[in-house]
Coordinates of C-alpha atoms in Angstrom, one line a residue:
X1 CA 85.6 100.4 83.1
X2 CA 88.2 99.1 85.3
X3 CA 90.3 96.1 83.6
X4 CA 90.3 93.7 86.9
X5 CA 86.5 94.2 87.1
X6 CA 86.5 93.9 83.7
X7 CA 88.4 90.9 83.4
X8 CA 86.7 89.2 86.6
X9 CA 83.2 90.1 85.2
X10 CA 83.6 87.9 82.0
X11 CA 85.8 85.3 83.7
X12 CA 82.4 84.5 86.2
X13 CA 80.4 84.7 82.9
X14 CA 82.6 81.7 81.6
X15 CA 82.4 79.9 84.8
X16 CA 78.5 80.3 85.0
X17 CA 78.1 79.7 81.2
X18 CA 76.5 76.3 80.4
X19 CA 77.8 75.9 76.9
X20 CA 81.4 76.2 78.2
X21 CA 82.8 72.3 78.0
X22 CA 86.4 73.2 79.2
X23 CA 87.3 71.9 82.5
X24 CA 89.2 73.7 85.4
X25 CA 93.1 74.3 83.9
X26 CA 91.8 75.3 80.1
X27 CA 89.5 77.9 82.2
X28 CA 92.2 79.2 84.2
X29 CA 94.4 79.3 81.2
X30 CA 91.5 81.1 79.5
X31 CA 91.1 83.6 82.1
X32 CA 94.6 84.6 83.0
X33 CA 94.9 85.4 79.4
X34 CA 91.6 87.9 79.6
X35 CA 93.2 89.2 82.7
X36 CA 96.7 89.7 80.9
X37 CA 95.4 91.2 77.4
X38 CA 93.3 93.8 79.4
X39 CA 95.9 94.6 81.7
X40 CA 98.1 94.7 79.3
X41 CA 95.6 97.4 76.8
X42 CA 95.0 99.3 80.4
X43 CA 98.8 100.0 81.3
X44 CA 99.8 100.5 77.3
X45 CA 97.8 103.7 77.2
X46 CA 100.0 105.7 80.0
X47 CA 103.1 104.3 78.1
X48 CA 101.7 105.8 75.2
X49 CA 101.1 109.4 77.6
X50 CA 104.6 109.0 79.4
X51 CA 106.1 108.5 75.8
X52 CA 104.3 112.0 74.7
X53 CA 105.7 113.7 78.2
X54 CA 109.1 113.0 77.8
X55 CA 109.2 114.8 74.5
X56 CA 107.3 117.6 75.3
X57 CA 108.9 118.3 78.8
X58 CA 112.5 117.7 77.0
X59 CA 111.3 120.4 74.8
X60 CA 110.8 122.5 77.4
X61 CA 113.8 122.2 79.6
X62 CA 115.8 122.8 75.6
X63 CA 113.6 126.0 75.0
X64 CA 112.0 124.3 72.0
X65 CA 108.0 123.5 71.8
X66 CA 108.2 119.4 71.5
X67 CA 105.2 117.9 69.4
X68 CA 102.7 120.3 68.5
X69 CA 101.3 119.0 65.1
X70 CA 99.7 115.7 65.8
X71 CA 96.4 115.6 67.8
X72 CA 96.1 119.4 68.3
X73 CA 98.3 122.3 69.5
X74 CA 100.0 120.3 72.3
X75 CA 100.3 117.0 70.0
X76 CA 98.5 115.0 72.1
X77 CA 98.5 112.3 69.5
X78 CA 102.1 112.2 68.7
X79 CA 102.7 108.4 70.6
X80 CA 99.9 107.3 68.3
X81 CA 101.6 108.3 65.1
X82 CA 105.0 107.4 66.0
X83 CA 103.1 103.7 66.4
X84 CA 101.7 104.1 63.2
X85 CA 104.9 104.6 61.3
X86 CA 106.8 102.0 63.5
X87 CA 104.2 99.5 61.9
X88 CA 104.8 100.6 58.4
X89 CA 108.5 100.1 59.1
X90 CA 109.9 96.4 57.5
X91 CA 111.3 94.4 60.4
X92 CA 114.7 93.7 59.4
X93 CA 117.2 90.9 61.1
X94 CA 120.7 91.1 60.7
X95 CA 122.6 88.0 58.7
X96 CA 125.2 87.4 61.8
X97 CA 122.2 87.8 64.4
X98 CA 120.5 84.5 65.8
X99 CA 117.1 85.6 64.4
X100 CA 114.8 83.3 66.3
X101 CA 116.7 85.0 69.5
X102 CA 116.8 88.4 68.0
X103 CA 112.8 88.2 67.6
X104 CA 112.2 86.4 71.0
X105 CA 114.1 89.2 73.1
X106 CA 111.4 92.3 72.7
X107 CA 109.2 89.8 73.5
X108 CA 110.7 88.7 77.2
X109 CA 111.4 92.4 77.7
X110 CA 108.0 93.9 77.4
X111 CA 105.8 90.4 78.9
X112 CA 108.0 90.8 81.9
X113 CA 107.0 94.8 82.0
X114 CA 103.9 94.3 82.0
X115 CA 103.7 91.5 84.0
X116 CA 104.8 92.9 87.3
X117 CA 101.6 94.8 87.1
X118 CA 99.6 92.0 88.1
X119 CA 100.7 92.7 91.5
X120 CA 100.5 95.7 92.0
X121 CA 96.8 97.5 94.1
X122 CA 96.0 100.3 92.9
X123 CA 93.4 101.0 95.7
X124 CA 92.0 98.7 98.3
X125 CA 90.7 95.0 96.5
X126 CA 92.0 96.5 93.5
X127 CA 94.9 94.2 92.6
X128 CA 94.7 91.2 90.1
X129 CA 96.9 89.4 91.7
X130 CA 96.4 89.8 96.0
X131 CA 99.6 87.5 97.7
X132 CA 101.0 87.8 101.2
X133 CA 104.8 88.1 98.7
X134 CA 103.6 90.0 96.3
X135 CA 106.4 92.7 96.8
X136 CA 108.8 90.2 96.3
X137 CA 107.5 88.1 93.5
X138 CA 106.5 91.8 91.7
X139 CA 110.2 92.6 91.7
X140 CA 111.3 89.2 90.5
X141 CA 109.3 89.3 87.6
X142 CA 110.2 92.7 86.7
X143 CA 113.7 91.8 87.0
X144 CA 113.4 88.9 84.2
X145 CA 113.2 92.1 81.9
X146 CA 117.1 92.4 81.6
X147 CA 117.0 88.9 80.4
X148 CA 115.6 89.4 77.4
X149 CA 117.7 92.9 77.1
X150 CA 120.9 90.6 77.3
X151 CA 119.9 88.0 74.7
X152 CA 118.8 91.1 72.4
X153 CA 122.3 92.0 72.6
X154 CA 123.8 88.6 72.6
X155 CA 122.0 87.4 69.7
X156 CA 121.8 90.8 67.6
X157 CA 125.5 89.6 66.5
X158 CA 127.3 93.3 67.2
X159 CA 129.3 94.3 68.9
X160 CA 127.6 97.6 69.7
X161 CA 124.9 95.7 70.7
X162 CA 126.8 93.1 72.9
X163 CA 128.3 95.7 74.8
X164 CA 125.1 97.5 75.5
X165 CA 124.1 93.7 77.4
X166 CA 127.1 93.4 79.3
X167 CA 126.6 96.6 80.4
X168 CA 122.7 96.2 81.4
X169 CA 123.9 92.8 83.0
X170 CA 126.5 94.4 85.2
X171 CA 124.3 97.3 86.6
X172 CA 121.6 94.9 87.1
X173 CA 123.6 93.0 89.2
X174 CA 124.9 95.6 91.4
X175 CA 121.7 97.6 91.7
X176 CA 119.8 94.8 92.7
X177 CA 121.3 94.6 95.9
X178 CA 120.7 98.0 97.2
X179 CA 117.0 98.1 95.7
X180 CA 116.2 94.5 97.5
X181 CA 117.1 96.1 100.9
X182 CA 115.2 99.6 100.5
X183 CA 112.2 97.9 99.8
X184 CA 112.8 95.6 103.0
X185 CA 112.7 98.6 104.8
X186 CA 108.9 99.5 104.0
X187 CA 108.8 96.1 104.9
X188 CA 110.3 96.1 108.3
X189 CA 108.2 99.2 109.3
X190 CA 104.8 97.8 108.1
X191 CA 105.5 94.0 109.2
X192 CA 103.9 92.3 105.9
X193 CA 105.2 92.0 102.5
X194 CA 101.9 92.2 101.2
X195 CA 101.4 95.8 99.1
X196 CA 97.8 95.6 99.8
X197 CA 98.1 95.9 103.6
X198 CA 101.2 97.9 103.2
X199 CA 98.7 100.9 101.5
X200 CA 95.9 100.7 103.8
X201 CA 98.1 101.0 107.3
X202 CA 99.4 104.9 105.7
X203 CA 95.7 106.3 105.9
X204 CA 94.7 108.9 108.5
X205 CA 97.3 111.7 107.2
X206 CA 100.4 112.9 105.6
X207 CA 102.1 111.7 109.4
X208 CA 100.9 108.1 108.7
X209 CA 103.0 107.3 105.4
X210 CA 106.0 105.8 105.7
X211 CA 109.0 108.0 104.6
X212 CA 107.7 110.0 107.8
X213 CA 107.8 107.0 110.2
X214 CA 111.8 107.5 111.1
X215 CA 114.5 109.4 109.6
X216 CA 116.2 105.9 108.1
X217 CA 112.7 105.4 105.7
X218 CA 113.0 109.1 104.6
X219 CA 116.2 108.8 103.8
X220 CA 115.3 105.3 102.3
X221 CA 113.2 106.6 99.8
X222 CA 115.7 108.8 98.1
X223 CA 117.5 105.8 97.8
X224 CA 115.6 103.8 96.6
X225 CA 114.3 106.0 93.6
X226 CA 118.0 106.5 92.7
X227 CA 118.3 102.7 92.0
X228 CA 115.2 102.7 90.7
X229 CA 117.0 104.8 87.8
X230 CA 119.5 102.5 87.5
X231 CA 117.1 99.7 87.4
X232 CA 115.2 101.4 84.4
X233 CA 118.3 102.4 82.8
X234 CA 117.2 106.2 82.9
X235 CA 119.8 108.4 83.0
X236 CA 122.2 109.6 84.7
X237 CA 122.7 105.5 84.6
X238 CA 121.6 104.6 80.6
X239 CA 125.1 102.8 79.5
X240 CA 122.8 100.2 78.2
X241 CA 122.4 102.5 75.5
X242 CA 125.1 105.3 75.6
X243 CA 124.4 107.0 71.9
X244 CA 128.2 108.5 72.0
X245 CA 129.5 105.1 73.1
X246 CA 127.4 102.6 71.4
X247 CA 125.4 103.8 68.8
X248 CA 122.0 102.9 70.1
X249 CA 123.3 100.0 72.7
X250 CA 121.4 96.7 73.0
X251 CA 118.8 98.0 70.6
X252 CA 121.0 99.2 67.5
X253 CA 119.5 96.1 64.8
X254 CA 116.1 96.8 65.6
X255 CA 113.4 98.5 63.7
X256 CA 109.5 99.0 63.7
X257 CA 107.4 97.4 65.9
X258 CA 110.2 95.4 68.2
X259 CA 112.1 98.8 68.6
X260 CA 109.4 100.2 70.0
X261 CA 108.4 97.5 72.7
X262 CA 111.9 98.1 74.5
X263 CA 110.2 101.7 74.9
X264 CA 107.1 100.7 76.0
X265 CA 108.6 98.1 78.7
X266 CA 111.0 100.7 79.6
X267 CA 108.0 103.5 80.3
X268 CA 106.1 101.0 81.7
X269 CA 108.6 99.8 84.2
X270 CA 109.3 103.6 85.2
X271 CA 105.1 103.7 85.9
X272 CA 105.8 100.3 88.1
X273 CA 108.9 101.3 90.0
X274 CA 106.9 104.9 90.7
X275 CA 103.5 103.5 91.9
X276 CA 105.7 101.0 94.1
X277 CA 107.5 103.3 95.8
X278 CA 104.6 105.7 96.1
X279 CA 103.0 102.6 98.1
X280 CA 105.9 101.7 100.4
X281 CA 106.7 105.2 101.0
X282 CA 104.3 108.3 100.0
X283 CA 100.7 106.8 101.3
X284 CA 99.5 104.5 98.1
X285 CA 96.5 105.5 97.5
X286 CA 95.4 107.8 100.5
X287 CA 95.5 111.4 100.1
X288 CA 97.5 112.4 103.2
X289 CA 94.6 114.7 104.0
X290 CA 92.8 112.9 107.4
X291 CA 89.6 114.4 107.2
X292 CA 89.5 113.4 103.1
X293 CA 90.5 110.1 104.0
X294 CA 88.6 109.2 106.9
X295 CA 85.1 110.5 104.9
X296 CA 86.6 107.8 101.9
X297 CA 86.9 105.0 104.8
X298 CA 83.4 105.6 106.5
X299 CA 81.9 105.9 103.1
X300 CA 83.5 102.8 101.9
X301 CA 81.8 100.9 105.1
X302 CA 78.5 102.5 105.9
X303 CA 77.2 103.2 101.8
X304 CA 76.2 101.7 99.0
X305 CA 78.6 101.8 96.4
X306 CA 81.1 103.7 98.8
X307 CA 83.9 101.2 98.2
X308 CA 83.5 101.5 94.3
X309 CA 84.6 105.1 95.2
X310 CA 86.9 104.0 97.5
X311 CA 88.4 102.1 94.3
X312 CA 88.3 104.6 91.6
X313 CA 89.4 107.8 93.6
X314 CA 92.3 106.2 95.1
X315 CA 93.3 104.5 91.6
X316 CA 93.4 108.4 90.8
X317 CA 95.6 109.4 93.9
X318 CA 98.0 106.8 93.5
X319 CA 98.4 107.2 90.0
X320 CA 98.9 110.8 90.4
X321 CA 101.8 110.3 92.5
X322 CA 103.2 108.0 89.9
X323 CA 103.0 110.2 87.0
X324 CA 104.9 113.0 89.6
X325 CA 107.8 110.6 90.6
X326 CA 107.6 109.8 86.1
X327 CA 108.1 113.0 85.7
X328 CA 111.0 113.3 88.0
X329 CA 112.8 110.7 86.0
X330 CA 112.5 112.6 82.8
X331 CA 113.4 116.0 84.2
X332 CA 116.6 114.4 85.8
X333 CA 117.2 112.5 82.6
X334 CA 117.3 115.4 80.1
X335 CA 119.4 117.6 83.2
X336 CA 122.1 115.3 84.3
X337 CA 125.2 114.4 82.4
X338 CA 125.4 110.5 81.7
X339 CA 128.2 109.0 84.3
X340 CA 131.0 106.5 83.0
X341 CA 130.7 102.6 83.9
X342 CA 133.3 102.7 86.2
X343 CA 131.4 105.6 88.2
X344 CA 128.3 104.2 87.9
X345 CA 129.4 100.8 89.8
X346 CA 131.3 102.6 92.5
X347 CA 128.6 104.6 93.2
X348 CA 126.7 101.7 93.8
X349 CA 129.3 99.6 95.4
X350 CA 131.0 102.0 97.5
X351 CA 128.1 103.9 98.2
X352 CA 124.3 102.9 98.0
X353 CA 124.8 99.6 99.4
X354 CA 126.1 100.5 102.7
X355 CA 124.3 103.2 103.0
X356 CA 121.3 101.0 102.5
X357 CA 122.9 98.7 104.8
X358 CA 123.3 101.4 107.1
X359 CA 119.6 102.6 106.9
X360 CA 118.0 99.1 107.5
X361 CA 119.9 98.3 110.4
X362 CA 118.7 102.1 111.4
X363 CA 114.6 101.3 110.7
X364 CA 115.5 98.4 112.6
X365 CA 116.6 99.9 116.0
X366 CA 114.6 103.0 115.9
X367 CA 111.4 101.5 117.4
X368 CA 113.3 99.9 120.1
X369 CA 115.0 103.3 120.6
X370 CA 112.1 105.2 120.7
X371 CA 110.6 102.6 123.2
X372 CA 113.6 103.4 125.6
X373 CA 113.3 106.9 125.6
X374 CA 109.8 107.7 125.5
X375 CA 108.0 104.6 125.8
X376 CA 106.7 104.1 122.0
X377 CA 107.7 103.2 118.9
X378 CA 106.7 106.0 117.2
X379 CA 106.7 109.5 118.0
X380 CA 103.4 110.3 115.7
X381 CA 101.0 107.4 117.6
X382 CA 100.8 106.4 121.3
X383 CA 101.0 103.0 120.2
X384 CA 103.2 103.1 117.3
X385 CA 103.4 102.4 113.6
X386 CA 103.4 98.6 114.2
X387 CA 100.5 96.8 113.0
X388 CA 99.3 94.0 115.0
X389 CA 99.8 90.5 114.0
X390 CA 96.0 89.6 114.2
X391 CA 95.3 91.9 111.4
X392 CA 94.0 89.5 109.6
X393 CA 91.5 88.3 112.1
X394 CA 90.2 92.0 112.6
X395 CA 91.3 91.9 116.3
X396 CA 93.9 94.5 117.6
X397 CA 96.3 93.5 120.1
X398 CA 96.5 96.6 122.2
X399 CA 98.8 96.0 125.8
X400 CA 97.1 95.7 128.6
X401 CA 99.0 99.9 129.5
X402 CA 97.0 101.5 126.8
X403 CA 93.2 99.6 126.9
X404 CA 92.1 102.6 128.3
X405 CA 94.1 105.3 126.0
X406 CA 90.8 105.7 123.8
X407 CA 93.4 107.7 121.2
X408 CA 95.1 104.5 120.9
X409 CA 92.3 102.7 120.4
X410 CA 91.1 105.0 117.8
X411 CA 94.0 104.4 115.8
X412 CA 94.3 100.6 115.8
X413 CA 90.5 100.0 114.8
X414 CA 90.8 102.7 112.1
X415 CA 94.3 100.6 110.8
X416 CA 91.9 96.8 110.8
X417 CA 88.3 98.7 109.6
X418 CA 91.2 99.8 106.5
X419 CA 92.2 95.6 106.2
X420 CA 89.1 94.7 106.4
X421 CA 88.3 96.6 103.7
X422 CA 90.6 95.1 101.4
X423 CA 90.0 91.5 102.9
X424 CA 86.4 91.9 102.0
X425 CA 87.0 93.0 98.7
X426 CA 90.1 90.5 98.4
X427 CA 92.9 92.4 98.8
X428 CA 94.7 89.6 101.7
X429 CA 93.3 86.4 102.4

């Protein structure tokens, strides 16, 4: 069962339930705490299996086996006993630490993990969350995660820990800015903020995603997962929690349970960043394969039950690419030696911010380039990438040179049939 259907199944049952006495803000209190708790059980599980990955596929790459007695020969269940021993563990507060701060930081960290997921589509209408900002106000609330890393080293009352804060503060800082501008790029390309609408314009082939639209969004891309590293403090960036500098960083006084939501919001935020940038730039949820996903659009429109499939199979595809791009991050994490502070911020000051400087100004002029030289803004469509800004009424706005370029046409009522899809099933209002 699918946790947003879930979630909105028993929120109409309260709304339609005569016993219920509560009136409008208790109910939506009430249901975006259903949505939360469910969401929150749906995305713990692939922590759980990205937890498990990272110690097998370390194994691996260190000619050793990883887990293999827990849960079968591949230790399948190893995440779930490492949860059962961090329950068993006594949570333990250090006497210099500010122990209503020291509990509240795990807290902030992993609410804020999670909580980015609320705007995130996994498929067309499948979004808990559907805003016109939603990229934006995704990456805010991720970003309240180094918050509560900061006070966890602030109030843990060592200096170890401290340290490991400052640090996180710092490269948060600086690795904002380059992240904020590669995700403009998508952006600038698509011509809405809104991830929903940003997915459905890459269907129709591998030639319609993004990172294929210029050279400056390929290039993009690569950029942006590198400061998604940072962001996730993933090495070759993990200062936050250098072992042979600080002992265990930001995280050195905890134990049990609150140790182990730092992991969890950390896995969890690599499984955000990768199904966001397998959105803006590797097709979301589409396959890449036309004739697959053109059958998937005609059966979403024409059958009953086809956009149920249209949900579930793309929910699959884009979570696919996700756990690819995850396991990227691990591979580079146990290949890569960790860099020193001072390299770390001139790599992003010196480097990734102009260069994404550099590459937004590029996305910028191509189409007008393009439209000099060979009269579109694209070289894959006769029309371009450039969705029209009636979208939302179902309307293309097709010049008055190409009404009879029935290619063109095509094209444009395939890209609104695919927002209409996710406005019916509200995706965009």
């Amino acid at each position: 069962m699918n946790p947003f259907l879930l979630a909105t199944s028993i929120e109409n049952w309260i709304d339609s339930a005569s016993f219920w006495p509560l009136s409008v803000l208790p109910a939506a209190v009430w249901a975006a705490i259903i949505h939360t708790t469910l969401v929150g059980l749906f995305f713990g599980l692939p922590a759980f299996v990205f937890i498990w990955a990272e110690r097998k596929v370390a194994g691996r790459i260190q000619d050793r086996l990883g887990p293999t007695r827990v849960g079968g020969r591949f230790g399948w269940l190893q995440s779930l006993a490492d949860g059962v021993k961090l329950i068993q563990k006594e949570d333990l507060a250090p006497n210099a630490a500010d122990v209503m701060l020291f509990r509240l930081a795990p807290y902030i960290v992993v609410i804020a993990a999670f909580s980015a997921f609320m705007f995130l589509p996994f498929s067309a209408g499948l979004v808990a969350v559907a805003m016109d900002a939603g990229l934006f106000i995704a990456l805010a609330v991720l970003s309240l995660e180094v918050l509560g890393i900061v006070l966890a080293g602030y109030a843990s009352g060592s200096k170890w820990s401290l340290f490991g804060g400052m640090r996180e503060a710092a490269q948060m800082v600086s690795y904002e800015v380059p992240l904020g501008i590669t995700v403009v790029i998508p952006v600038v390309v698509a011509g809405t903020l809104n991830l929903g609408e940003i997915g459905a314009l890459q269907s129709g082939g591998i030639q319609n995603w993004l990172i294929f639209s210029s050279p400056f969004t390929f290039l993009a891309f690569f950029v942006f997962f590198t400061v998604t590293l940072a962001s996730n403090k993933r090495a070759p960036f993990d200062l936050a929690e250098a072992e042979s500098e600080l002992v265990g960083g930001f995280h050195t006084e905890y134990s049990g349970m609150r140790w182990s939501f730092f992991f969890l919001a950390e896995y969890a935020s690599m499984f955000f960043v990768s199904a966001l940038g397998a959105i803006l730039f590797l097709g979301g949820w589409w396959t890449g394969f036309s004739p697959l996903d053109n059958w998937l659009l005609s059966t979403a429109q024409s059958s009953v039950g086809g956009d149920y499939l249209l949900r579930v199979f793309g929910m699959k595809i884009l979570m696919v690419k996700a756990a690819i791009l995850v396991f990227v991050q691990i591979w580079i994490r146990w290949t890569l030696p960790r860099l020193r502070i001072d390299q770390v911020m001139t790599t992003c000051l010196k480097y990734l911010v102009p260069m994404s400087c550099f590459l937004f100004l590029g996305a910028v002029i191509w189409p007008l380039v393009l439209a000099t030289t060979i009269g579109q803004t694209s070289i894959w469509s006769p029309v371009g990438d450039r969705m029209p800004r009636s979208r939302r009424s179902g309307e293309p706005e097709v010049s008055s040179e190409v009404e009879g370029d029935e290619t063109a046409m095509n094209r444009w009522n395939s890209r609104d049939s695919l927002v209409t899809v996710g406005l019916s099933t509200g995706e965009a209002e």
